[in-house]
mmCIF file of C-alpha atoms in Angstrom:
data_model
loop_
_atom_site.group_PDB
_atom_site.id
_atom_site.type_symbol
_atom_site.label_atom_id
_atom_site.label_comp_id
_atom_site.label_asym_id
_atom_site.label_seq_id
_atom_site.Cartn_x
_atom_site.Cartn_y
_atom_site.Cartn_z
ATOM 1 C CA UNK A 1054 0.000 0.000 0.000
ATOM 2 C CA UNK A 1055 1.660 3.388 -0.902
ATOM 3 C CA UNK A 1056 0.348 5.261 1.536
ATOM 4 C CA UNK A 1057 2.246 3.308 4.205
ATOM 5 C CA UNK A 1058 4.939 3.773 2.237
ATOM 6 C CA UNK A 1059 4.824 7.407 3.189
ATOM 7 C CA UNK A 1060 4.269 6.732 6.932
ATOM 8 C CA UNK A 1061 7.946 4.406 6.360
ATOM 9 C CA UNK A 1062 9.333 7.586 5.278
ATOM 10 C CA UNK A 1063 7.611 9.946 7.988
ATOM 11 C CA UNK A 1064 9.186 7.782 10.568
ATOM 12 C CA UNK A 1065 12.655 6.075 11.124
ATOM 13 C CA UNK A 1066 11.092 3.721 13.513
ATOM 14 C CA UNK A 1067 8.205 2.622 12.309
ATOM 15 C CA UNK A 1068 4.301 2.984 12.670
ATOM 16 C CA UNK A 1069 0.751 1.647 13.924
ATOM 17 C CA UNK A 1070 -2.678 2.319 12.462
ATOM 18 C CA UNK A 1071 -5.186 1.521 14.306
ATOM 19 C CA UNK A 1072 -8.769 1.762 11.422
ATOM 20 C CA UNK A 1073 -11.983 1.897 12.318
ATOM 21 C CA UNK A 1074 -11.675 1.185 15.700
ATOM 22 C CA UNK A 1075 -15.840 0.007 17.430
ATOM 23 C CA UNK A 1076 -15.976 -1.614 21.073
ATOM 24 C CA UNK A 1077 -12.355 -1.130 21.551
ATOM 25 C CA UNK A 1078 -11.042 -3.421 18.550
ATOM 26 C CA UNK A 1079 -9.842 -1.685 14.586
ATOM 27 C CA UNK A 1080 -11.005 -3.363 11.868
ATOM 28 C CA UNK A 1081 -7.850 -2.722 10.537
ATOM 29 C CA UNK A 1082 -4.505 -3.150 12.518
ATOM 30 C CA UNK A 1083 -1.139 -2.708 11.020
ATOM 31 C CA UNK A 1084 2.545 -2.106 13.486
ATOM 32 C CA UNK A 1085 5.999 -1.710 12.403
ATOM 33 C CA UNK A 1086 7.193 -0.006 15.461
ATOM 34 C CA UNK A 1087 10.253 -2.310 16.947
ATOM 35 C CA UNK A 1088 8.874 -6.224 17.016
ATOM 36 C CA UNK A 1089 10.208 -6.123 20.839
ATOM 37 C CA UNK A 1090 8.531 -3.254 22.227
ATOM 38 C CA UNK A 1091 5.097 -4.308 19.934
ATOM 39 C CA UNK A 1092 5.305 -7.487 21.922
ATOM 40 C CA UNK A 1093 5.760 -5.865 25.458
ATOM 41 C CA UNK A 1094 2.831 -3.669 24.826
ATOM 42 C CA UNK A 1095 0.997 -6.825 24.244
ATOM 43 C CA UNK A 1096 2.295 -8.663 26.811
ATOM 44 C CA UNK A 1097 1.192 -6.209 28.990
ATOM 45 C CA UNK A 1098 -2.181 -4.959 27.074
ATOM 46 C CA UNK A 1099 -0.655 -1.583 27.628
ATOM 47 C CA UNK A 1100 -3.736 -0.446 25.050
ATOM 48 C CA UNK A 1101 -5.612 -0.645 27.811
ATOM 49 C CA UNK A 1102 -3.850 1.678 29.562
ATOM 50 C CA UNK A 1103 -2.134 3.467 27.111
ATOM 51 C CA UNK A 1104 -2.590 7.256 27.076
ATOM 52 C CA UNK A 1105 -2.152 7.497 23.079
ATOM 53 C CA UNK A 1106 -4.895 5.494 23.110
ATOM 54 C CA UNK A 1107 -7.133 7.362 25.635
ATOM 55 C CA UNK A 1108 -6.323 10.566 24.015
ATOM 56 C CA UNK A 1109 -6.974 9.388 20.238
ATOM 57 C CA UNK A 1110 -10.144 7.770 21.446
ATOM 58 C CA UNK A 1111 -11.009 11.267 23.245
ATOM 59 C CA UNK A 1112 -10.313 13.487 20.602
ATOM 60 C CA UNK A 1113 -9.525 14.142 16.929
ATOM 61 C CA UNK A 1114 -6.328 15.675 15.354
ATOM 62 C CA UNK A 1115 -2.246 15.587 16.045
ATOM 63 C CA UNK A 1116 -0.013 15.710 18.378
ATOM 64 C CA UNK A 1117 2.905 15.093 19.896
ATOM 65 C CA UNK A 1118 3.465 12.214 22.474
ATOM 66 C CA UNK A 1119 5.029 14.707 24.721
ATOM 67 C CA UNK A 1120 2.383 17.257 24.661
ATOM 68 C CA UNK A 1121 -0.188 14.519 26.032
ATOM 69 C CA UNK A 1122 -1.510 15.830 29.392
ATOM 70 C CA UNK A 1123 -3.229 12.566 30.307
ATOM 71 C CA UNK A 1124 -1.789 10.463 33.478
ATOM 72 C CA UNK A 1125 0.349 7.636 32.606
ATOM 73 C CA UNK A 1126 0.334 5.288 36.019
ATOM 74 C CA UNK A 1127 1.969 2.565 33.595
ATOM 75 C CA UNK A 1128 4.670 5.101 32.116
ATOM 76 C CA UNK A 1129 4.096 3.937 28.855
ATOM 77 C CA UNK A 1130 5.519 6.907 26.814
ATOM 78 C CA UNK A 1131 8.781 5.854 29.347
ATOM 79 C CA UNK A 1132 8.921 2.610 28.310
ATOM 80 C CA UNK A 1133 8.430 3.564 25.008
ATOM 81 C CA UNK A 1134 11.757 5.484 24.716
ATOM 82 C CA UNK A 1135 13.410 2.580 26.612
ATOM 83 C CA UNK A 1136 12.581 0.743 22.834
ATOM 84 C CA UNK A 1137 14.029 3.394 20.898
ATOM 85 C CA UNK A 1138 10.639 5.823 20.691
ATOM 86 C CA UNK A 1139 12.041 8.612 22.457
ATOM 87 C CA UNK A 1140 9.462 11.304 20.538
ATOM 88 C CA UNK A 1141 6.390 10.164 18.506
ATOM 89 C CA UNK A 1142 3.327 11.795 17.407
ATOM 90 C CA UNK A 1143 -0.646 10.205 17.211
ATOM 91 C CA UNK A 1144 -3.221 11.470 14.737
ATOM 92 C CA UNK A 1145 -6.827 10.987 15.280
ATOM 93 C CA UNK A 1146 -10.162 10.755 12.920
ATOM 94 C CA UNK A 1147 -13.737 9.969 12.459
ATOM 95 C CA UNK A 1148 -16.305 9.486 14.702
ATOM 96 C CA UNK A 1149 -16.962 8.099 17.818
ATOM 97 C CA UNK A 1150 -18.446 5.016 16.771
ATOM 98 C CA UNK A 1151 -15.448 4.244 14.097
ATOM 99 C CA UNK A 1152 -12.325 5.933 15.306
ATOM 100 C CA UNK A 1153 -8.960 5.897 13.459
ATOM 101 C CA UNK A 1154 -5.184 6.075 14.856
ATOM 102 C CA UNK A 1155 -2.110 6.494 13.655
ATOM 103 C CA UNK A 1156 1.213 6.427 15.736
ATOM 104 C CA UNK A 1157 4.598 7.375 14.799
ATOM 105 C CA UNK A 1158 8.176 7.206 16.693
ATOM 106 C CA UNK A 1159 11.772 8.285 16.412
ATOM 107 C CA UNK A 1160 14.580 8.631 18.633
ATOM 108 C CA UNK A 1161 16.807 11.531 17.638
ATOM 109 C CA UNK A 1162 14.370 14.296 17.627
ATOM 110 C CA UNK A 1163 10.803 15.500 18.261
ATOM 111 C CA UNK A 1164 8.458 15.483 14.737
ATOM 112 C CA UNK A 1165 8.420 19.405 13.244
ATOM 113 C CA UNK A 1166 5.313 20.860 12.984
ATOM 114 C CA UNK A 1167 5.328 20.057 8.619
ATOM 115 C CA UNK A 1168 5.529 16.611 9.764
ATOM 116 C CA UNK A 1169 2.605 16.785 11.941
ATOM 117 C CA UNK A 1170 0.566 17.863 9.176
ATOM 118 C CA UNK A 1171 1.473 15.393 6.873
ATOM 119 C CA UNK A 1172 0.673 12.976 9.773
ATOM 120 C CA UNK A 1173 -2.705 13.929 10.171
ATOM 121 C CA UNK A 1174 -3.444 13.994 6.232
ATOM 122 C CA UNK A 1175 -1.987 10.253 5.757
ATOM 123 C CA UNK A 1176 -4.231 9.439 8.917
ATOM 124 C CA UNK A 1177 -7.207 11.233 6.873
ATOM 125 C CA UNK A 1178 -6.598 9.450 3.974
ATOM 126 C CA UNK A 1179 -6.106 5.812 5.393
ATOM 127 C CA UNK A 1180 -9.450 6.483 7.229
ATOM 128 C CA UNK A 1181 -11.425 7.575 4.253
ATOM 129 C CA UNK A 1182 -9.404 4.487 2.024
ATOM 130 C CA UNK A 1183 -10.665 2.034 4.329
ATOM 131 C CA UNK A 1184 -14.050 3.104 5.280
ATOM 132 C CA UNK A 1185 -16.258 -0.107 5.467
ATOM 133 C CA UNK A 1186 -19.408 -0.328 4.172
ATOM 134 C CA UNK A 1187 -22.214 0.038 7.072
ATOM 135 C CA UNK A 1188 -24.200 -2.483 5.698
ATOM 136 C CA UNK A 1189 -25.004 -5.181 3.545
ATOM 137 C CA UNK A 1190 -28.899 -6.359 2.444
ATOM 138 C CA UNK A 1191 -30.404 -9.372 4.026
ATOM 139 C CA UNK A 1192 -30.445 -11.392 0.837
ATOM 140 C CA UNK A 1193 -26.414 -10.379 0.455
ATOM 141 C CA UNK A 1194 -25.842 -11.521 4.111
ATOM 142 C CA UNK A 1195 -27.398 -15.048 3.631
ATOM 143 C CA UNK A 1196 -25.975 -15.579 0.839
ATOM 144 C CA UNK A 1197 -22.640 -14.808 2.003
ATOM 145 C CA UNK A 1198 -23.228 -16.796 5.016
ATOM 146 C CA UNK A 1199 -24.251 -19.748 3.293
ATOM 147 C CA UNK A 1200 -20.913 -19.877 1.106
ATOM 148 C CA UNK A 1201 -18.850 -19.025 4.130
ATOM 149 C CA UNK A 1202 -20.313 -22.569 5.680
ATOM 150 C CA UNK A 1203 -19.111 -24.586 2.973
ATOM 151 C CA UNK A 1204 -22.097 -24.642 0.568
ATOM 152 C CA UNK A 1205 -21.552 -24.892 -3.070
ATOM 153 C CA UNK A 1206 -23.754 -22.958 -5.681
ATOM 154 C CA UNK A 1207 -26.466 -25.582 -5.684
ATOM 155 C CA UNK A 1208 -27.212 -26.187 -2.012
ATOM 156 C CA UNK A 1209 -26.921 -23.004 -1.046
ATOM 157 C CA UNK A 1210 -29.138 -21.443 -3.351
ATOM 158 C CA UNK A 1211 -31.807 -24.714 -2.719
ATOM 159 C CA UNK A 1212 -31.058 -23.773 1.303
ATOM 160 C CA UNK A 1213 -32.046 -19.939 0.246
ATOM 161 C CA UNK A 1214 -35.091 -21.238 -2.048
ATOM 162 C CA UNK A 1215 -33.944 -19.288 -4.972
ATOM 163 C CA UNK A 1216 -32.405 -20.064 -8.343
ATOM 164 C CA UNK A 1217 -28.822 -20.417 -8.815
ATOM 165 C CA UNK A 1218 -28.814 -17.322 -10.815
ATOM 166 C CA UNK A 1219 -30.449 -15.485 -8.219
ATOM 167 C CA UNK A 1220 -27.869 -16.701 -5.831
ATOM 168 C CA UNK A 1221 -24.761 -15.788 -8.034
ATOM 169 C CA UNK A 1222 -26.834 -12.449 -8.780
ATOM 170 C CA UNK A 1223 -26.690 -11.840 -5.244
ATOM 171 C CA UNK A 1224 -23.369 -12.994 -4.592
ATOM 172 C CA UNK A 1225 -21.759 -10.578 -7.176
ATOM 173 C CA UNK A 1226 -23.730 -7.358 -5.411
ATOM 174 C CA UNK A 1227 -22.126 -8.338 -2.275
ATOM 175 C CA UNK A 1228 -18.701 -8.700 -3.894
ATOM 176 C CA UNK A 1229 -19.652 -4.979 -5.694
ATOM 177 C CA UNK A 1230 -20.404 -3.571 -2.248
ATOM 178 C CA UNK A 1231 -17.634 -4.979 -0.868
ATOM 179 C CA UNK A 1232 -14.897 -4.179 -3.139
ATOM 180 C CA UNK A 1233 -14.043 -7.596 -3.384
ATOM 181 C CA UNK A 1234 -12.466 -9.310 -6.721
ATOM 182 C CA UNK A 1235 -13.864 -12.912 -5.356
ATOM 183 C CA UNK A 1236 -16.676 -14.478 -2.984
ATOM 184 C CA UNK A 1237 -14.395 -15.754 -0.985
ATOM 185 C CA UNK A 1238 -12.626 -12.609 -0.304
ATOM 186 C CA UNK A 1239 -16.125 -11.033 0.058
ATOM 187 C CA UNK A 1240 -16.679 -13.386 2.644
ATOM 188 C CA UNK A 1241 -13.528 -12.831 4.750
ATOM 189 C CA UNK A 1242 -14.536 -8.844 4.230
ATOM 190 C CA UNK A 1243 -17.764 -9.314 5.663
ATOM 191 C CA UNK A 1244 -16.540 -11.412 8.624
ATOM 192 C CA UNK A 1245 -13.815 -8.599 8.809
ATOM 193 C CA UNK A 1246 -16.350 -5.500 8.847
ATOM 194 C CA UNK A 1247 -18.592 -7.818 11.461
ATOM 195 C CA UNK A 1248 -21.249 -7.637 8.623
ATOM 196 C CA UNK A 1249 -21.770 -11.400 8.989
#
């Protein structure tokens, strides 16, 4: 994806996006930051008590990790810098209900105010790249569902009650509303957005 390849170049020591995030998990969920401190973070589900977190969650736009007022009982932005991340910088967007972040470290230096504004437009345009769809019809979703258990064509479309045409007819407006070259990827898309 290009646009990551811009956040590779933004910073030296990697990324995460967090897209789409609804009842505290992204749909999408992408890290390059160091594979050591990624799995300390983990190992300690530090995104539960992470203030990047609370404050991207809280609010929309940039910052900078040091200009975070929020408490940090767990000093993660410390143990952060003990991996390398001495400065970083989140950016925030969307709603509430389908909240995007994007995190970026260094250690040499704190992130000029031109890169904090390219931050915030890559974090813009990931969000709007990888909006889901909201919704999918009923017919789509049983259709989907039926080929995602392991039905062929035929059964399926006898389990529905409908012709096989009308089965592959809805099958391809799923795939259509999904973005999705094949069924099966429409499938793993819909499990993805939680549409099935």
């Amino acid at each position: 994806m290009e646009i990551l390849d811009e956040l590779t170049e933004l910073s030296p020591l990697g990324f995460t996006v967090g897209l789409h995030i609804r009842f505290a998990t992204p749909l999408l969920y992408h890290s390059t930051f160091p594979p050591a401190w990624v799995r300390h973070y983990n190992d300690n589900s530090y995104y539960l008590r992470d203030p990047l977190v609370f404050w991207g969650i809280g609010t929309t736009g940039v910052t900078r990790w040091s200009e975070i007022g929020l408490p940090d009982p767990f000093d993660v932005i410390k143990q952060a810098a003990q991996f390398g991340m001495k400065y970083g910088a989140s950016a925030s967007c969307g709603p509430i209900s389908s909240r995007s972040i994007v995190g970026i470290g260094r250690g040499d230096r704190e992130f000029t105010n031109e890169e904090l504004v390219k931050l915030e437009e890559i974090a813009l345009r990931l969000h709007e790249e990888n909006t889901p769809p909201t919704e999918l019809t009923q017919a789509q979703i049983e259709a989907l569902q039926c080929i995602s258990n392991g039905d062929r064509h035929t059964a399926a479309a006898a389990k529905l009650g409908i012709s096989e045409s009308a089965l592959k007819a809805r099958l391809k407006s799923a795939r259509i509303r999904l973005e999705a070259r094949t069924t099966s990827e429409a499938v793993r898309k819909a499990r993805e957005y939680r549409l099935l």
